[in-house]
Short mmCIF file of C-alpha atoms and ligand atoms in Angstrom, two decimals:
data_model
loop_
_atom_site.label_atom_id
_atom_site.label_comp_id
_atom_site.label_asym_id
_atom_site.label_seq_id
_atom_site.Cartn_x
_atom_site.Cartn_y
_atom_site.Cartn_z
CA MET A 540 65.75 11.69 -12.12
CA PRO A 541 67.02 14.61 -14.36
CA LEU A 542 64.49 16.42 -16.62
CA THR A 543 63.13 14.54 -19.41
CA THR A 544 62.63 15.81 -23.42
CA THR A 545 58.57 15.79 -24.32
CA LYS A 546 59.97 14.19 -27.56
CA GLN A 547 60.36 10.67 -25.02
CA LEU A 548 56.81 11.37 -23.39
CA PHE A 549 55.24 11.99 -26.58
CA ALA A 550 56.24 8.66 -28.16
CA LYS A 551 54.52 6.79 -25.05
CA ALA A 552 51.85 8.99 -25.28
CA LEU A 553 51.06 8.31 -28.82
CA LYS A 554 51.24 4.19 -27.85
CA GLY A 555 49.28 4.24 -25.04
CA LYS A 556 46.80 7.08 -26.29
CA TYR A 557 46.78 9.25 -23.33
CA ALA A 558 47.79 13.13 -23.10
CA ILE A 559 50.24 14.44 -20.99
CA GLY A 560 49.09 17.38 -18.99
CA ALA A 561 50.92 20.85 -19.55
CA PHE A 562 50.56 22.76 -16.35
CA ASN A 563 51.66 26.42 -16.43
CA VAL A 564 53.43 27.69 -13.13
CA ASN A 565 54.21 30.87 -11.71
CA ASN A 566 55.11 30.33 -7.84
CA MET A 567 55.72 27.74 -5.45
CA GLU A 568 52.25 26.34 -4.67
CA LEU A 569 51.68 25.93 -8.05
CA VAL A 570 54.72 24.01 -8.87
CA GLN A 571 54.40 21.82 -5.53
CA ALA A 572 50.42 20.55 -5.95
CA ILE A 573 51.10 19.80 -9.35
CA ALA A 574 54.31 17.64 -8.73
CA GLU A 575 52.81 16.27 -5.66
CA ALA A 576 49.80 15.20 -7.81
CA CYS A 577 51.53 13.55 -10.75
CA GLU A 578 53.83 11.87 -8.25
CA GLU A 579 50.80 10.31 -6.32
CA GLU A 580 49.28 9.19 -9.70
CA LYS A 581 52.51 8.09 -11.31
CA SER A 582 52.18 10.43 -14.23
CA PRO A 583 54.60 12.13 -16.51
CA LEU A 584 54.61 15.79 -16.57
CA ILE A 585 55.33 18.93 -18.29
CA LEU A 586 55.88 22.06 -16.11
CA GLN A 587 55.33 24.92 -18.53
CA ILE A 588 56.58 28.41 -17.93
CA SER A 589 55.20 31.43 -20.13
CA LYS A 590 57.06 34.68 -20.54
CA GLY A 591 54.80 36.50 -18.13
CA ALA A 592 55.76 33.56 -15.80
CA ARG A 593 59.01 34.63 -16.02
CA GLN A 594 58.56 38.18 -15.55
CA TYR A 595 56.82 37.49 -12.75
CA ALA A 596 58.70 35.20 -10.99
CA ASN A 597 62.21 35.47 -12.23
CA PRO A 598 63.74 32.80 -14.31
CA VAL A 599 66.06 31.63 -11.44
CA TYR A 600 63.44 31.11 -9.03
CA LEU A 601 60.97 29.06 -11.65
CA LYS A 602 64.32 26.94 -12.31
CA LYS A 603 65.08 26.63 -8.98
CA LEU A 604 61.64 25.56 -8.10
CA ILE A 605 61.44 22.90 -10.84
CA GLU A 606 64.77 21.57 -9.96
CA ALA A 607 63.41 21.32 -6.36
CA ALA A 608 60.49 19.46 -8.15
CA VAL A 609 62.63 16.87 -10.00
CA SER A 610 64.57 16.26 -7.26
CA LEU A 611 61.79 15.35 -4.42
CA THR A 612 59.67 13.19 -7.07
CA ASN A 613 60.20 10.24 -9.22
CA ILE A 614 58.72 11.08 -11.82
CA PRO A 615 59.74 12.24 -15.46
CA ILE A 616 59.20 15.76 -15.59
CA ALA A 617 59.70 17.99 -18.63
CA VAL A 618 60.18 21.79 -18.56
CA HIS A 619 58.54 23.56 -21.48
CA LEU A 620 58.67 27.41 -22.52
CA ASP A 621 54.80 28.50 -23.16
CA HIS A 622 53.95 30.61 -25.86
CA GLY A 623 57.81 31.64 -26.76
CA ASP A 624 56.94 34.73 -28.98
CA SER A 625 60.74 35.36 -30.23
CA PHE A 626 64.07 33.19 -31.33
CA GLU A 627 65.65 35.19 -28.65
CA LEU A 628 63.61 33.97 -25.48
CA CYS A 629 63.37 30.57 -27.09
CA LYS A 630 67.33 30.41 -27.21
CA ASP A 631 67.40 31.92 -23.28
CA CYS A 632 65.40 29.11 -22.38
CA ILE A 633 67.06 26.32 -24.18
CA ASP A 634 70.38 27.69 -23.15
CA GLU A 635 68.86 27.35 -19.58
CA GLY A 636 68.43 23.64 -20.01
CA PHE A 637 64.69 24.07 -20.59
CA THR A 638 64.00 20.72 -22.63
CA SER A 639 61.29 22.01 -24.89
CA VAL A 640 60.25 24.92 -26.40
CA MET A 641 57.06 26.70 -28.04
CA ILE A 642 57.63 29.12 -31.00
CA ASP A 643 54.27 30.97 -31.23
CA ALA A 644 54.17 32.81 -34.48
CA SER A 645 50.57 31.48 -35.42
CA HIS A 646 49.76 35.28 -35.96
CA GLU A 647 52.04 35.51 -38.36
CA PRO A 648 51.37 35.05 -42.33
CA PHE A 649 52.12 31.18 -42.90
CA GLU A 650 56.03 31.86 -44.90
CA LYS A 651 56.74 33.71 -42.02
CA ASN A 652 55.47 31.54 -39.35
CA VAL A 653 57.72 28.48 -41.07
CA GLU A 654 60.60 30.73 -40.98
CA ILE A 655 60.47 31.80 -37.64
CA CYS A 656 60.11 28.34 -36.74
CA ARG A 657 62.87 26.72 -38.75
CA LYS A 658 65.16 29.43 -36.92
CA VAL A 659 63.94 28.03 -33.51
CA VAL A 660 64.11 24.30 -34.54
CA GLU A 661 67.92 24.76 -36.05
CA TYR A 662 69.27 25.88 -32.62
CA ALA A 663 66.71 23.83 -30.43
CA HIS A 664 67.70 20.56 -32.49
CA LYS A 665 71.54 21.10 -31.69
CA HIS A 666 70.90 21.32 -27.85
CA ASP A 667 68.78 18.14 -27.66
CA CYS A 668 65.42 20.36 -27.01
CA VAL A 669 62.00 19.78 -29.13
CA VAL A 670 59.97 22.07 -30.74
CA GLU A 671 56.12 22.82 -30.79
CA GLY A 672 54.62 25.60 -33.63
CA GLU A 673 51.38 26.39 -33.74
CA LEU A 674 49.32 26.63 -37.04
CA GLY A 675 45.93 28.56 -36.94
CA LYS A 676 44.79 31.29 -34.90
CA LEU A 677 43.01 30.19 -31.33
CA VAL A 678 41.51 33.94 -30.37
CA GLY A 679 37.39 34.56 -29.99
CA ALA A 680 36.44 31.40 -32.58
CA GLN A 681 33.55 30.66 -31.28
CA PHE A 682 32.54 34.02 -30.11
CA ASP A 683 32.03 35.35 -33.92
CA ALA A 684 28.18 35.35 -35.06
CA GLY A 685 27.71 32.55 -37.19
CA GLU A 686 30.72 30.48 -36.82
CA ALA A 687 29.89 27.35 -34.56
CA GLY A 688 32.34 24.92 -36.07
CA GLY A 689 33.71 27.15 -39.26
CA ALA A 690 36.94 27.07 -40.73
CA HIS A 691 37.40 30.74 -40.60
CA SER A 692 35.83 33.70 -38.58
CA ALA A 693 36.50 37.22 -37.80
CA LYS A 694 39.37 36.79 -35.34
CA GLY A 695 39.87 33.00 -35.17
CA VAL A 696 41.54 30.84 -38.09
CA TYR A 697 40.92 26.86 -37.72
CA THR A 698 43.89 24.57 -38.34
CA ASP A 699 43.54 23.39 -41.68
CA PRO A 700 44.79 19.89 -42.64
CA ASP A 701 46.76 20.55 -45.65
CA ASP A 702 48.40 23.23 -44.28
CA ALA A 703 49.39 21.45 -41.40
CA VAL A 704 51.32 18.98 -43.61
CA ARG A 705 52.92 21.62 -45.07
CA PHE A 706 53.91 23.57 -42.24
CA VAL A 707 55.20 20.53 -40.42
CA LYS A 708 57.36 19.52 -43.50
CA GLU A 709 58.65 22.99 -43.87
CA SER A 710 59.23 24.02 -40.38
CA GLY A 711 60.62 21.04 -39.17
CA VAL A 712 58.71 21.74 -35.47
CA ASP A 713 58.38 18.66 -33.46
CA SER A 714 54.85 18.79 -32.48
CA LEU A 715 51.75 20.95 -33.81
CA ALA A 716 49.44 23.22 -31.65
CA VAL A 717 46.23 23.16 -33.46
CA ALA A 718 43.10 25.54 -33.49
CA ILE A 719 40.17 23.47 -33.61
CA GLY A 720 37.41 25.63 -31.34
CA ASN A 721 39.93 25.83 -28.61
CA SER A 722 40.70 29.02 -26.94
CA HIS A 723 42.52 30.59 -23.82
CA GLY A 724 40.72 31.69 -20.40
CA ALA A 725 37.60 31.09 -18.72
CA TYR A 726 35.25 32.27 -21.62
CA LYS A 727 35.88 30.03 -24.05
CA PHE A 728 32.18 29.71 -25.57
CA LYS A 729 28.98 30.93 -26.56
CA GLY A 730 26.42 28.49 -26.65
CA SER A 731 27.25 25.10 -27.52
CA GLN A 732 30.76 24.11 -25.68
CA LYS A 733 32.31 21.73 -28.04
CA LEU A 734 35.94 21.15 -29.96
CA ASP A 735 35.70 20.35 -33.86
CA LEU A 736 36.99 16.59 -33.12
CA ASP A 737 36.22 15.73 -36.72
CA ARG A 738 38.70 18.58 -37.71
CA LEU A 739 41.32 16.81 -35.30
CA ARG A 740 40.54 13.52 -36.98
CA ALA A 741 41.51 15.30 -40.57
CA ILE A 742 45.03 16.81 -39.51
CA LYS A 743 45.71 13.87 -37.71
CA LYS A 744 45.09 11.58 -41.19
CA ALA A 745 46.71 14.32 -43.76
CA LEU A 746 49.61 14.44 -41.43
CA MET A 747 49.65 9.97 -41.55
CA ASP A 748 48.96 9.99 -45.44
CA ALA A 749 51.58 12.71 -45.98
CA GLY A 750 54.10 10.44 -44.18
CA LEU A 751 54.61 12.06 -41.29
CA GLY A 752 53.93 8.95 -38.90
CA ASP A 753 51.52 9.14 -35.73
CA TYR A 754 52.59 13.03 -35.54
CA PRO A 755 52.44 14.52 -31.96
CA LEU A 756 49.38 17.40 -31.44
CA VAL A 757 49.20 19.52 -28.93
CA LEU A 758 45.95 21.42 -27.52
CA HIS A 759 45.99 24.69 -26.24
CA GLY A 760 43.10 26.53 -24.17
CA ALA A 761 42.10 23.06 -22.75
CA SER A 762 40.62 24.43 -19.44
CA SER A 763 37.20 22.67 -18.98
CA VAL A 764 35.97 25.76 -16.38
CA PRO A 765 34.55 23.43 -13.73
CA SER A 766 31.40 24.80 -13.15
CA GLU A 767 31.54 23.70 -9.28
CA ILE A 768 34.94 25.67 -8.72
CA VAL A 769 33.27 29.00 -10.38
CA ALA A 770 30.08 28.49 -8.16
CA GLU A 771 32.61 28.42 -5.39
CA ILE A 772 34.41 31.61 -5.91
CA ASN A 773 31.09 33.22 -6.76
CA LYS A 774 29.63 31.98 -3.52
CA TYR A 775 32.82 33.65 -1.55
CA GLY A 776 32.56 36.73 -3.22
CA GLY A 777 33.71 36.24 -6.72
CA LYS A 778 32.12 37.47 -10.10
CA ILE A 779 32.79 34.99 -12.78
CA ILE A 780 29.92 35.11 -15.05
CA ASP A 781 29.16 33.12 -18.53
CA ALA A 782 32.36 31.12 -17.73
CA ALA A 783 32.72 28.36 -20.24
CA GLY A 784 35.57 25.32 -21.12
CA VAL A 785 35.96 22.64 -23.30
CA PRO A 786 34.08 19.74 -21.90
CA GLU A 787 36.12 16.78 -20.34
CA GLU A 788 34.56 13.97 -22.68
CA ASP A 789 36.04 16.16 -25.91
CA ILE A 790 39.82 16.19 -24.04
CA ALA A 791 39.30 12.40 -23.95
CA GLU A 792 38.54 12.15 -27.09
CA ALA A 793 41.22 14.42 -28.50
CA ARG A 794 43.87 12.78 -26.82
CA ARG A 795 42.30 9.28 -28.60
CA ASN A 796 42.78 10.94 -31.35
CA GLY A 797 46.64 11.82 -31.38
CA VAL A 798 46.76 14.78 -29.04
CA VAL A 799 49.65 13.98 -26.54
CA LYS A 800 50.05 17.47 -24.81
CA VAL A 801 47.12 19.13 -22.68
CA ASN A 802 47.99 22.64 -21.64
CA ILE A 803 45.81 23.74 -18.63
CA ASP A 804 46.31 26.76 -16.78
CA THR A 805 42.99 28.56 -16.26
CA ASP A 806 41.71 25.70 -14.33
CA LEU A 807 44.56 25.95 -11.94
CA ARG A 808 43.88 29.48 -11.37
CA LEU A 809 40.35 28.76 -10.50
CA ALA A 810 40.86 26.27 -8.31
CA LEU A 811 43.52 28.48 -6.44
CA THR A 812 41.22 31.67 -6.22
CA SER A 813 38.21 29.47 -5.00
CA GLY A 814 41.00 27.90 -2.17
CA ILE A 815 41.91 31.61 -1.09
CA ARG A 816 38.11 33.06 -1.60
CA LYS A 817 36.90 30.38 1.00
CA VAL A 818 39.55 31.26 3.82
CA PHE A 819 39.15 34.67 2.96
CA ALA A 820 35.38 34.51 3.49
CA GLU A 821 34.91 32.30 5.78
CA LYS A 822 38.11 33.51 8.56
CA PRO A 823 38.29 37.17 7.95
CA GLN A 824 40.49 37.41 11.10
CA GLU A 825 43.04 35.30 9.23
CA PHE A 826 46.32 36.54 7.80
CA ASP A 827 49.09 33.99 7.93
CA PRO A 828 49.78 33.30 3.97
CA ARG A 829 50.17 29.87 4.56
CA LYS A 830 46.40 29.15 5.99
CA TYR A 831 45.21 30.71 2.98
CA LEU A 832 47.75 29.44 0.46
CA GLY A 833 47.95 25.59 1.82
CA PRO A 834 44.43 25.14 1.33
CA ALA A 835 44.28 26.56 -2.20
CA ARG A 836 47.45 24.61 -3.11
CA GLN A 837 45.41 21.66 -2.00
CA LYS A 838 42.75 22.63 -4.43
CA VAL A 839 45.21 23.10 -7.18
CA LYS A 840 46.47 19.33 -5.82
CA GLU A 841 43.08 17.79 -6.26
CA LEU A 842 42.40 19.23 -9.76
CA VAL A 843 45.69 17.86 -11.37
CA LYS A 844 45.23 14.58 -9.79
CA HIS A 845 41.74 14.41 -11.28
CA LYS A 846 42.83 15.79 -14.65
CA VAL A 847 45.75 13.42 -15.26
CA HIS A 848 43.34 10.47 -13.92
CA ASP A 849 40.01 10.60 -15.06
CA VAL A 850 40.60 13.05 -18.29
CA LEU A 851 43.91 12.72 -19.58
CA GLY A 852 44.62 9.42 -19.02
CA CYS A 853 48.04 9.45 -18.34
CA ALA A 854 48.15 8.27 -14.57
CA GLY A 855 50.36 5.25 -13.95
CA HIS A 856 52.06 5.87 -17.00
CA ALA A 857 55.24 7.64 -15.66
CA PHE A 858 57.57 4.62 -15.88
CA ASP A 859 56.08 3.20 -19.64
O1 G3H B 2366 48.13 30.67 -22.83
C1 G3H B 2366 48.71 31.53 -22.11
C2 G3H B 2366 48.87 30.75 -20.50
O2 G3H B 2366 47.64 30.84 -19.92
C3 G3H B 2366 49.82 31.84 -19.90
O3 G3H B 2366 49.41 32.86 -19.57
O4 G3H B 2366 50.74 34.57 -20.18
O5 G3H B 2366 49.33 35.15 -18.20
O6 G3H B 2366 51.30 33.80 -18.24
P1 G3H B 2366 50.55 34.37 -19.26
P1 13P B 2367 43.56 27.73 -20.65
O1 13P B 2367 43.51 28.99 -20.70
O2 13P B 2367 42.59 26.83 -21.29
O3 13P B 2367 44.18 27.02 -19.41
O4 13P B 2367 44.90 27.46 -21.71
C1 13P B 2367 46.34 27.14 -21.35
C2 13P B 2367 47.48 27.35 -22.16
O5 13P B 2367 46.56 26.96 -23.52
C3 13P B 2367 48.54 27.68 -21.88
O6 13P B 2367 48.90 27.77 -23.12
ZN1 ZN B 2368 48.23 28.33 -25.06
#
């Protein structure tokens, strides 16, 4: 099956009220684990590649790994640039055959964000590529004192529903990443762990009321940082203290309210690390990489199967 576009995947996901996992990949074991898990669960899949992944693995290696996943599985797979930070990077990825790119100019003022996104949209749409933009700032919102669910904080800014409408109309992006209390990494919350789901519903409604239809929304920073995986890492010599992720119920509720793409990277990193640490701790004499990367890959596969089946609801939807 050839690479698919996220536009096709999103239309079906919106109808079925499920979300598609956008899993970050940096190496062969991650690609294999994710692709095999989604194949077994008959789930559509978005493999996403960050600028850092391209620097780490080399774009050609990643492209070939994804080609291998596409040819060895029978599920729809889209390949997406995660957090593209310039027109040039987006253009490179579009020219290499990515079916979707994110242009992340969310740190810029509104008008500048629109302008950068428009430029990417113009080029991408000529090449059948889908564009994700972002409005709001994810960083550290929940860490600022007195800002539980507030619209603004010292570092983070939640997405405003009316601004979201203006942004989508003016930029022409095909999907929108929102800031509703989500953030990247393993330390997302201090105190209560929750997304501002009322804000998500308000964004969705504003887009609908403005004539933009059942508009696809994206949730970054959607790792749930499973406590049992963190405990296993720490049991085998790790030191991950006060980690906290997004509750899986909140992710499930988000996808029932228009979120069609759920970005997961940290949970994959944690699963892989727990597998490696376990072998290193239990078999310190082991030095064959296959003996620790193999079990670690299996942990990632189990995690992805759980996500698509129990959280995202996309298992069984490969052939909608
Ligand atoms: O949101 C960022 C992703 O987790 C990718 O992280 O830039 O370290 O590859 P990275
Ligand atoms: P996590 O750090 O929660 O996995 O988020 C990943 C992400 O948003 C990639 O763009
Ligand atoms: Zn992200």
